């Protein structure tokens, strides 16, 4: 069995990618990717074309099936399809024509800051019912405020809602609806992990919440049906895989948690993409953070299976800072060059970089912050700035891990990592040094694709992937041990925190801001499982 995954490689251009896995060994057999555009109509606005995403999915499926043929693998072996996606990215489309009514508003988009400010004034100081029901702070990050903006500002959306033609969804819903027939009987659904990132979903009852929908002014009839992360949603209605069931759906970070096999209470993983996302499995109980983390649904792997929750820390800018050095400053010509520059100097020489391009996310949730580079001298050159950029990713992860350790009470003994940036060995060694614990990386870093494929293959009615502990394939790991002493690690970290304080308060009046990235993906299964997805890191 194989799995095909489409995903955005975080430190590379946004891509729709397809990965094919052997379902018995979890071995990656083949992949294909297509680059898609990201649009920035104004400062702080980040959009994608839903039709381009969908077309790229079809292209990835076709090309991957062709490559399977070249490997003498019959595509009739593909028995199921799963989806992994950018969780908060918001799409509204017309159910009668199948046309999107506006571009997808990406998770890191900041146009909704004024919407957030207006709504926050309506939350009673002693009863933050939004956070208690959703586990989320009121922020530009989540789908409800993006949807509210579309309803307030896009006439085509307003008219479609009034005429009962509008459907809302995150990217998973748009893909599943389209792939299962669209205007001809497409299935309008999402899973619990994606629903939990909309700020309209009660994570205790696992249902859309009437009070939340009324607070945000969202008509409940446009919302997708909420399903588990592993069940048959519908069948592919076109293309090489026509008739194959779509049976897995997980938001990208939940998919990575499953792909890293963090099924036990207290197990955690960090995904390095456009942003960074550290999730810790808290089992069947919701743990509410005292230190700026989010409470979210981790997964529900079957209609009758229990729900698992997670604590999550989100960093807006990780791989995106590498892209910024390439595209905005021209310090590097390709993302891979950053490792070479950093290796040349082996130190930032006292230079510290806080890439708060979209404000600060966890644990600060401070929209007034902006990016700064400080500690510069006449000796500082582009190599030091490159090194400081990599350190910034690691320092931000340390802040989240510290918050998670305080909330859980049991410090992690090691950190499991995945995502495109983990191929950078300098970054991984820096992370071990700054955390002062070992960093453990699987030999196959595309665990988001693997997790969605596992969910799809394990679905009732498919049954080609066992999630029993004794049946899960052992994954080869690379381990990075700390190589500096604890005192040096603490000095560097405390200096970083000093820099963070200087980044806060730069925006003192309402102004547009810029953003961060999340994943969207899509998977397929058989005696193969296939995952296809396009993602920013959410």
Coordinates of N, CA, C and O in Angstrom, one line a residue, residues 169-333:
X169 N -15.5 26.8 4.1 CA -14.6 25.7 4.5 C -13.2 26.1 4.6 O -12.8 27.1 4.0
X170 N -12.4 25.3 5.4 CA -11.0 25.4 5.3 C -10.6 24.6 4.0 O -11.4 24.0 3.4
X171 N -9.3 24.6 3.7 CA -8.9 24.0 2.4 C -9.3 22.5 2.3 O -9.7 22.1 1.2
X172 N -9.3 21.8 3.3 CA -9.7 20.4 3.3 C -11.2 20.3 2.8 O -11.5 19.4 2.0
X173 N -12.1 21.1 3.3 CA -13.5 21.1 2.9 C -13.6 21.4 1.4 O -14.4 20.8 0.7
X174 N -12.9 22.4 0.9 CA -12.9 22.8 -0.5 C -12.5 21.7 -1.4 O -13.1 21.3 -2.4
X175 N -11.4 21.0 -1.0 CA -10.9 19.9 -1.8 C -11.8 18.7 -1.8 O -12.1 18.1 -2.8
X176 N -12.3 18.3 -0.6 CA -13.2 17.1 -0.5 C -14.5 17.4 -1.3 O -14.9 16.5 -2.0
X177 N -15.1 18.6 -1.1 CA -16.3 18.9 -1.8 C -16.1 18.8 -3.3 O -16.8 18.2 -4.1
X178 N -15.0 19.4 -3.8 CA -14.7 19.4 -5.2 C -14.4 18.0 -5.8 O -14.9 17.6 -6.8
X179 N -13.6 17.3 -5.0 CA -13.1 16.0 -5.5 C -14.2 14.9 -5.5 O -14.2 13.9 -6.2
X180 N -15.2 15.1 -4.6 CA -16.3 14.1 -4.5 C -17.5 14.5 -5.4 O -18.6 14.0 -5.2
X181 N -17.3 15.5 -6.3 CA -18.4 15.8 -7.3 C -18.7 17.3 -7.4 O -19.4 17.7 -8.3
X182 N -18.4 18.1 -6.4 CA -18.7 19.5 -6.4 C -20.1 19.8 -6.6 O -21.0 19.3 -5.8
X183 N -20.5 20.5 -7.6 CA -22.0 20.8 -7.8 C -22.8 19.6 -8.0 O -24.0 19.7 -7.9
X184 N -22.2 18.5 -8.4 CA -22.9 17.3 -8.6 C -22.8 16.3 -7.4 O -22.3 15.2 -7.5
X185 N -23.3 16.8 -6.2 CA -23.3 15.9 -5.1 C -22.1 15.9 -4.2 O -21.8 15.0 -3.5
X186 N -21.2 16.9 -4.3 CA -20.0 17.0 -3.5 C -20.3 16.9 -2.0 O -21.3 17.5 -1.6
X187 N -19.4 16.3 -1.3 CA -19.6 16.1 0.2 C -19.0 17.4 0.9 O -17.8 17.6 0.8
X188 N -19.8 18.1 1.6 CA -19.4 19.3 2.3 C -19.1 18.9 3.8 O -20.0 18.8 4.6
X189 N -17.8 18.6 4.1 CA -17.4 18.2 5.4 C -16.1 18.7 5.8 O -15.3 19.2 5.0
X190 N -15.7 18.5 7.1 CA -14.4 18.8 7.6 C -14.2 17.8 8.7 O -15.1 17.0 9.0
X191 N -13.0 17.8 9.3 CA -12.8 16.9 10.4 C -12.6 17.7 11.7 O -12.5 18.9 11.7
X192 N -12.5 17.0 12.8 CA -12.5 17.7 14.1 C -11.2 18.6 14.3 O -11.3 19.6 14.9
X193 N -10.1 18.2 13.7 CA -8.9 18.9 13.9 C -9.0 20.3 13.2 O -8.6 21.3 13.7
X194 N -9.5 20.3 12.0 CA -9.7 21.5 11.2 C -10.8 22.4 11.8 O -10.6 23.6 11.9
X195 N -11.9 21.8 12.2 CA -13.0 22.5 12.8 C -12.5 23.2 14.1 O -12.9 24.4 14.4
X196 N -11.6 22.6 14.8 CA -11.1 23.2 16.1 C -10.3 24.4 15.9 O -10.0 25.1 16.9
X197 N -9.9 24.8 14.7 CA -9.1 25.9 14.4 C -10.0 27.1 13.8 O -9.4 28.1 13.4
X198 N -11.3 26.9 13.7 CA -12.1 28.0 13.2 C -12.5 29.0 14.2 O -12.9 30.1 13.8
X199 N -12.5 28.7 15.5 CA -13.1 29.5 16.6 C -14.6 29.5 16.6 O -15.2 30.4 17.2
X200 N -15.2 28.5 15.9 CA -16.7 28.4 15.9 C -17.1 27.0 16.4 O -18.3 26.7 16.5
X201 N -16.1 26.2 16.9 CA -16.3 24.8 17.2 C -16.0 24.6 18.7 O -15.0 25.1 19.2
X202 N -17.0 24.0 19.4 CA -16.8 23.7 20.8 C -16.0 22.4 20.9 O -16.5 21.3 20.5
X203 N -14.8 22.5 21.5 CA -13.9 21.4 21.5 C -14.3 20.4 22.6 O -13.7 19.3 22.6
X204 N -15.3 20.7 23.4 CA -15.7 19.8 24.5 C -16.9 18.9 23.9 O -16.9 17.7 24.0
X205 N -17.9 19.6 23.3 CA -19.0 18.8 22.7 C -18.7 18.3 21.3 O -19.5 17.5 20.8
X206 N -17.6 18.8 20.7 CA -17.2 18.4 19.3 C -18.4 18.8 18.3 O -18.6 18.0 17.4
X207 N -18.9 19.9 18.5 CA -20.0 20.4 17.6 C -19.8 21.9 17.3 O -19.2 22.6 18.1
X208 N -20.3 22.4 16.2 CA -20.4 23.8 16.0 C -21.2 24.4 17.1 O -22.2 23.8 17.5
X209 N -20.8 25.6 17.6 CA -21.4 26.2 18.8 C -22.3 27.4 18.4 O -21.9 28.3 17.8
X210 N -23.6 27.3 18.7 CA -24.6 28.3 18.4 C -24.2 29.7 19.0 O -24.2 30.7 18.3
X211 N -23.7 29.7 20.2 CA -23.3 31.0 20.8 C -22.1 31.6 20.1 O -22.1 32.8 19.9
X212 N -21.2 30.8 19.8 CA -20.0 31.3 19.1 C -20.4 31.9 17.7 O -19.9 32.9 17.2
X213 N -21.2 31.1 17.0 CA -21.7 31.6 15.6 C -22.4 32.9 15.7 O -22.3 33.8 14.9
X214 N -23.2 33.0 16.8 CA -24.0 34.3 16.9 C -23.0 35.4 17.3 O -23.2 36.5 16.8
X215 N -22.0 35.1 18.1 CA -21.0 36.2 18.5 C -20.3 36.7 17.3 O -20.1 37.9 17.1
X216 N -19.9 35.8 16.4 CA -19.2 36.2 15.2 C -20.1 36.6 14.0 O -19.6 37.1 13.0
X217 N -21.4 36.3 14.2 CA -22.3 36.6 13.1 C -22.2 35.7 11.9 O -22.3 36.2 10.8
X218 N -22.0 34.4 12.2 CA -21.8 33.5 11.1 C -23.0 32.6 11.0 O -23.4 31.9 11.9
X219 N -23.7 32.5 9.8 CA -24.8 31.6 9.6 C -24.4 30.2 9.6 O -23.5 29.8 8.9
X220 N -25.0 29.4 10.5 CA -24.5 28.0 10.7 C -24.8 27.1 9.5 O -24.1 26.1 9.3
X221 N -25.7 27.5 8.6 CA -26.0 26.7 7.4 C -24.9 26.7 6.4 O -24.9 25.8 5.5
X222 N -23.9 27.6 6.5 CA -22.8 27.6 5.5 C -21.6 26.7 6.0 O -20.7 26.5 5.2
X223 N -21.7 26.2 7.2 CA -20.6 25.4 7.8 C -20.6 23.9 7.3 O -21.7 23.4 7.1
X224 N -19.5 23.3 7.2 CA -19.4 21.9 6.8 C -19.8 21.0 7.9 O -19.8 21.3 9.1
X225 N -20.2 19.8 7.6 CA -20.5 18.7 8.6 C -19.1 18.3 9.2 O -18.2 18.2 8.5
X226 N -19.1 18.1 10.5 CA -17.9 17.7 11.2 C -17.8 16.2 11.3 O -18.7 15.6 11.9
X227 N -16.7 15.6 10.9 CA -16.5 14.2 10.9 C -15.2 13.8 11.7 O -14.5 14.7 12.0
X228 N -15.0 12.6 11.9 CA -13.7 12.2 12.5 C -12.6 12.3 11.5 O -12.9 12.6 10.3
X229 N -11.4 12.1 11.9 CA -10.2 12.2 11.0 C -10.0 11.0 10.2 O -9.1 11.1 9.3
X230 N -10.7 9.9 10.4 CA -10.4 8.7 9.7 C -11.7 7.9 9.5 O -12.2 7.2 10.3
X231 N -12.4 8.2 8.4 CA -13.6 7.5 7.9 C -13.8 7.8 6.5 O -13.2 8.8 5.9
X232 N -14.6 7.1 5.8 CA -14.9 7.3 4.4 C -15.9 8.5 4.3 O -17.0 8.4 4.8
X233 N -15.4 9.6 3.6 CA -16.3 10.8 3.4 C -17.0 10.7 2.1 O -18.2 11.2 2.0
X234 N -16.4 10.1 1.1 CA -17.0 10.1 -0.3 C -16.0 9.5 -1.2 O -14.9 9.1 -0.8
X235 N -16.4 9.4 -2.5 CA -15.5 8.8 -3.5 C -15.1 9.8 -4.5 O -15.7 10.8 -4.8
X236 N -13.8 9.6 -5.0 CA -13.3 10.5 -6.1 C -14.2 10.4 -7.3 O -14.6 9.2 -7.7
X237 N -14.6 11.5 -7.9 CA -15.5 11.4 -9.0 C -14.9 11.7 -10.4 O -15.6 11.7 -11.4
X238 N -13.5 11.9 -10.4 CA -12.9 12.2 -11.7 C -11.4 11.8 -11.6 O -10.9 11.7 -10.5
X239 N -10.8 11.7 -12.8 CA -9.3 11.5 -12.8 C -8.9 10.1 -12.7 O -9.7 9.2 -12.7
X240 N -7.6 9.9 -12.6 CA -7.0 8.5 -12.6 C -7.5 7.7 -11.4 O -7.5 6.5 -11.5
X241 N -8.0 8.3 -10.3 CA -8.4 7.6 -9.2 C -9.9 7.6 -8.9 O -10.4 7.5 -7.8
X242 N -10.6 7.8 -10.0 CA -12.1 7.8 -9.9 C -12.6 6.6 -9.2 O -12.1 5.5 -9.5
X243 N -13.5 6.8 -8.2 CA -14.1 5.6 -7.5 C -13.3 5.3 -6.2 O -13.8 4.5 -5.4
X244 N -12.1 5.9 -6.0 CA -11.4 5.6 -4.8 C -11.9 6.4 -3.6 O -12.2 7.6 -3.8
X245 N -12.1 5.8 -2.5 CA -12.7 6.6 -1.4 C -11.7 7.6 -0.8 O -10.5 7.3 -0.7
X246 N -12.2 8.8 -0.4 CA -11.4 9.7 0.4 C -11.8 9.4 1.9 O -12.9 9.5 2.3
X247 N -10.8 9.0 2.7 CA -11.1 8.4 4.0 C -10.2 8.9 5.1 O -10.2 8.3 6.2
X248 N -9.4 10.0 4.9 CA -8.6 10.5 5.9 C -8.5 12.0 5.8 O -8.5 12.6 4.7
X249 N -8.6 12.7 6.9 CA -8.5 14.2 6.9 C -8.0 14.7 8.2 O -8.5 14.4 9.3
X250 N -6.9 15.4 8.2 CA -6.2 16.0 9.3 C -5.6 17.3 9.0 O -4.9 17.4 7.9
X251 N -5.7 18.3 9.8 CA -5.0 19.5 9.7 C -3.5 19.2 9.8 O -3.1 18.2 10.4
X252 N -2.7 20.0 9.1 CA -1.3 19.6 8.9 C -0.5 19.2 10.2 O 0.2 18.3 10.3
X253 N -0.7 20.0 11.2 CA 0.0 19.8 12.5 C -0.4 18.5 13.2 O 0.4 17.8 13.8
X254 N -1.7 18.3 13.1 CA -2.2 17.0 13.7 C -1.7 15.8 12.9 O -1.4 14.8 13.4
X255 N -1.7 16.0 11.5 CA -1.1 14.9 10.7 C 0.3 14.6 11.0 O 0.7 13.4 11.1
X256 N 1.1 15.7 11.3 CA 2.5 15.4 11.7 C 2.6 14.7 13.0 O 3.5 13.9 13.3
X257 N 1.7 15.1 14.0 CA 1.7 14.4 15.3 C 1.4 12.9 15.1 O 2.1 12.1 15.7
X258 N 0.5 12.6 14.2 CA 0.2 11.2 14.0 C 1.4 10.5 13.2 O 1.8 9.4 13.6
X259 N 1.9 11.2 12.2 CA 3.0 10.7 11.5 C 4.3 10.4 12.3 O 5.1 9.5 12.0
X260 N 4.4 11.2 13.4 CA 5.5 11.0 14.3 C 5.2 10.0 15.4 O 6.0 9.7 16.3
X261 N 3.9 9.4 15.3 CA 3.4 8.4 16.2 C 3.5 8.8 17.6 O 3.8 8.1 18.5
X262 N 3.1 10.1 17.8 CA 3.0 10.6 19.2 C 1.6 10.3 19.7 O 0.7 11.2 19.9
X263 N 1.3 9.0 20.0 CA 0.0 8.6 20.4 C -0.2 8.6 21.9 O -1.3 8.3 22.4
X264 N 0.9 8.8 22.7 CA 0.8 8.7 24.1 C 0.8 10.1 24.7 O 1.4 11.1 24.2
X265 N 0.1 10.2 25.9 CA 0.0 11.5 26.6 C 1.4 11.9 27.0 O 2.2 11.1 27.5
X266 N 1.8 13.2 26.6 CA 3.1 13.7 26.9 C 4.1 13.6 25.8 O 5.2 14.3 25.9
X267 N 3.8 12.9 24.7 CA 4.7 12.9 23.5 C 4.5 14.2 22.7 O 3.3 14.7 22.5
X268 N 5.6 14.7 22.2 CA 5.5 16.0 21.5 C 6.3 16.0 20.2 O 7.3 15.2 20.1
X269 N 6.0 16.9 19.2 CA 6.7 17.0 18.0 C 6.7 18.5 17.6 O 5.9 19.3 18.0
X270 N 7.8 18.9 16.9 CA 7.9 20.3 16.4 C 8.1 20.2 14.9 O 8.9 19.5 14.4
X271 N 7.2 20.9 14.1 CA 7.3 20.9 12.7 C 7.9 22.3 12.2 O 7.3 23.3 12.6
X272 N 8.9 22.2 11.4 CA 9.6 23.4 10.9 C 9.2 23.6 9.5 O 9.6 22.9 8.6
X273 N 8.3 24.6 9.3 CA 7.9 25.0 8.0 C 8.0 26.5 7.8 O 8.9 27.1 8.3
X274 N 7.0 27.0 7.1 CA 6.9 28.5 7.0 C 6.9 29.1 8.4 O 7.6 30.1 8.7
X275 N 6.1 28.4 9.3 CA 6.1 28.7 10.7 C 6.6 27.5 11.4 O 7.0 26.5 10.8
X276 N 6.6 27.6 12.8 CA 7.0 26.4 13.6 C 5.7 26.0 14.5 O 5.1 26.9 15.0
X277 N 5.5 24.7 14.6 CA 4.3 24.3 15.4 C 4.7 23.1 16.3 O 5.0 22.0 15.8
X278 N 4.7 23.4 17.6 CA 5.1 22.4 18.6 C 3.8 21.9 19.2 O 3.0 22.7 19.8
X279 N 3.5 20.6 19.1 CA 2.3 20.0 19.7 C 2.6 18.9 20.7 O 3.5 18.1 20.4
X280 N 1.9 19.0 21.8 CA 2.1 17.9 22.8 C 0.8 17.2 23.1 O -0.2 17.9 23.4
X281 N 0.8 15.9 22.9 CA -0.4 15.1 23.1 C -0.8 15.2 24.6 O 0.0 14.8 25.4
X282 N -2.0 15.6 24.9 CA -2.5 15.6 26.3 C -3.5 14.6 26.6 O -4.2 14.6 27.6
X283 N -3.7 13.6 25.7 CA -4.6 12.5 25.9 C -6.1 13.0 25.8 O -6.4 13.8 24.9
X284 N -6.9 12.4 26.6 CA -8.4 12.6 26.4 C -8.8 13.9 27.1 O -10.0 14.2 27.1
X285 N -7.9 14.6 27.8 CA -8.3 15.8 28.5 C -7.8 17.0 27.9 O -6.7 17.1 27.3
X286 N -8.7 18.1 27.9 CA -8.3 19.4 27.5 C -7.4 20.0 28.6 O -7.8 20.2 29.7
X287 N -6.2 20.4 28.2 CA -5.3 21.1 29.2 C -5.3 22.6 28.7 O -4.9 22.9 27.6
X288 N -5.8 23.5 29.6 CA -5.8 24.9 29.2 C -4.5 25.5 29.8 O -4.1 25.4 30.9
X289 N -3.8 26.2 28.9 CA -2.5 26.8 29.1 C -2.6 28.0 30.0 O -3.4 28.9 29.9
X290 N -1.6 28.1 30.9 CA -1.4 29.3 31.7 C -0.3 30.2 31.1 O 0.0 31.2 31.7
X291 N 0.3 29.7 30.0 CA 1.5 30.4 29.5 C 1.4 30.6 28.0 O 2.4 30.5 27.3
X292 N 0.3 31.0 27.5 CA 0.2 31.5 26.1 C 0.1 30.4 25.0 O 0.2 30.8 23.9
X293 N -0.2 29.2 25.4 CA -0.3 28.1 24.4 C -1.8 27.9 24.0 O -2.7 28.4 24.7
X294 N -2.0 27.2 22.9 CA -3.4 26.9 22.5 C -3.8 25.5 22.9 O -2.9 24.6 23.0
X295 N -5.1 25.3 23.1 CA -5.6 24.0 23.4 C -6.4 23.6 22.1 O -7.2 24.4 21.6
X296 N -6.1 22.5 21.5 CA -6.6 22.1 20.2 C -6.9 20.6 20.2 O -6.5 19.8 21.0
X297 N -7.7 20.2 19.2 CA -8.0 18.8 19.0 C -6.8 18.2 18.2 O -6.4 18.7 17.2
X298 N -6.3 17.1 18.8 CA -5.1 16.5 18.2 C -5.5 15.5 17.0 O -5.0 15.6 15.9
X299 N -6.5 14.7 17.3 CA -7.1 13.8 16.3 C -8.2 13.0 16.9 O -8.4 12.9 18.1
X300 N -9.0 12.4 16.0 CA -10.0 11.4 16.4 C -10.0 10.4 15.3 O -10.6 10.6 14.2
X301 N -9.4 9.3 15.5 CA -9.1 8.3 14.4 C -10.1 7.3 14.2 O -9.9 6.1 14.3
X302 N -11.3 7.7 13.9 CA -12.5 6.8 13.7 C -13.7 7.4 14.3 O -13.7 8.1 15.3
X303 N -14.9 7.1 13.7 CA -16.2 7.6 14.1 C -16.4 7.3 15.6 O -17.0 8.1 16.3
X304 N -16.1 6.0 15.9 CA -16.4 5.6 17.3 C -15.2 5.6 18.2 O -15.2 5.0 19.3
X305 N -14.1 6.2 17.7 CA -12.9 6.2 18.5 C -12.9 7.5 19.4 O -13.5 8.5 19.0
X306 N -12.1 7.5 20.5 CA -12.1 8.7 21.4 C -11.3 9.8 20.7 O -10.4 9.6 19.9
X307 N -11.6 11.0 21.2 CA -10.9 12.2 20.7 C -9.7 12.4 21.6 O -9.7 12.1 22.8
X308 N -8.6 12.9 21.0 CA -7.3 13.2 21.7 C -7.1 14.7 21.6 O -7.4 15.3 20.5
X309 N -6.6 15.4 22.6 CA -6.3 16.8 22.6 C -4.8 17.1 22.6 O -4.0 16.2 22.9
X310 N -4.4 18.3 22.3 CA -3.0 18.7 22.4 C -2.9 20.1 22.8 O -3.8 21.0 22.7
X311 N -1.8 20.4 23.4 CA -1.3 21.8 23.6 C -0.5 22.2 22.4 O 0.4 21.4 22.0
X312 N -0.6 23.4 21.9 CA 0.1 23.8 20.8 C 0.8 25.2 21.0 O 0.1 26.1 21.4
X313 N 2.0 25.3 20.6 CA 2.7 26.6 20.5 C 3.0 26.9 19.0 O 3.5 26.0 18.3
X314 N 2.6 28.1 18.6 CA 2.7 28.5 17.2 C 3.7 29.6 17.0 O 3.5 30.6 17.7
X315 N 4.7 29.4 16.1 CA 5.6 30.5 15.8 C 5.3 30.9 14.3 O 5.2 30.1 13.4
X316 N 5.0 32.2 14.1 CA 4.6 32.7 12.8 C 5.7 32.5 11.7 O 5.4 32.1 10.6
X317 N 6.9 32.9 12.1 CA 7.9 33.0 11.1 C 9.1 32.0 11.4 O 9.8 32.3 12.4
X318 N 9.3 31.0 10.6 CA 10.4 30.1 10.7 C 11.1 30.0 9.3 O 11.9 30.8 9.0
X319 N 10.6 29.1 8.4 CA 11.1 29.0 7.1 C 10.9 30.3 6.3 O 11.7 30.7 5.4
X320 N 9.9 31.1 6.7 CA 9.6 32.3 6.0 C 10.7 33.3 6.2 O 10.9 34.2 5.3
X321 N 11.5 33.3 7.3 CA 12.6 34.2 7.4 C 13.7 33.9 6.4 O 14.4 34.8 5.9
X322 N 13.9 32.6 6.1 CA 14.9 32.2 5.1 C 14.4 32.8 3.7 O 15.2 33.3 3.0
X323 N 13.1 32.6 3.4 CA 12.6 33.2 2.2 C 12.7 34.7 2.1 O 13.0 35.3 1.1
X324 N 12.6 35.3 3.3 CA 12.7 36.8 3.3 C 14.2 37.2 3.0 O 14.4 38.2 2.3
X325 N 15.1 36.5 3.6 CA 16.5 36.8 3.3 C 16.8 36.6 1.8 O 17.6 37.3 1.2
X326 N 16.2 35.6 1.2 CA 16.4 35.4 -0.3 C 15.6 36.4 -1.1 O 16.2 37.0 -2.0
X327 N 14.3 36.6 -0.9 CA 13.5 37.4 -1.8 C 13.6 38.9 -1.5 O 13.5 39.7 -2.5
X328 N 13.7 39.3 -0.3 CA 13.6 40.7 0.1 C 15.0 41.3 0.2 O 15.2 42.4 -0.3
X329 N 16.0 40.6 0.8 CA 17.3 41.2 0.9 C 18.3 40.7 -0.1 O 19.3 41.3 -0.4
X330 N 18.0 39.5 -0.7 CA 18.9 39.0 -1.7 C 20.3 38.5 -1.2 O 21.3 38.4 -1.9
X331 N 20.3 38.2 0.1 CA 21.5 37.7 0.8 C 21.8 36.3 0.3 O 23.0 35.9 0.2
X332 N 20.8 35.5 -0.1 CA 21.0 34.2 -0.6 C 20.2 34.1 -1.9 O 19.2 34.8 -2.1
X333 N 20.7 33.2 -2.8 CA 19.9 33.0 -4.1 C 19.0 31.8 -4.0 O 18.0 31.7 -4.7

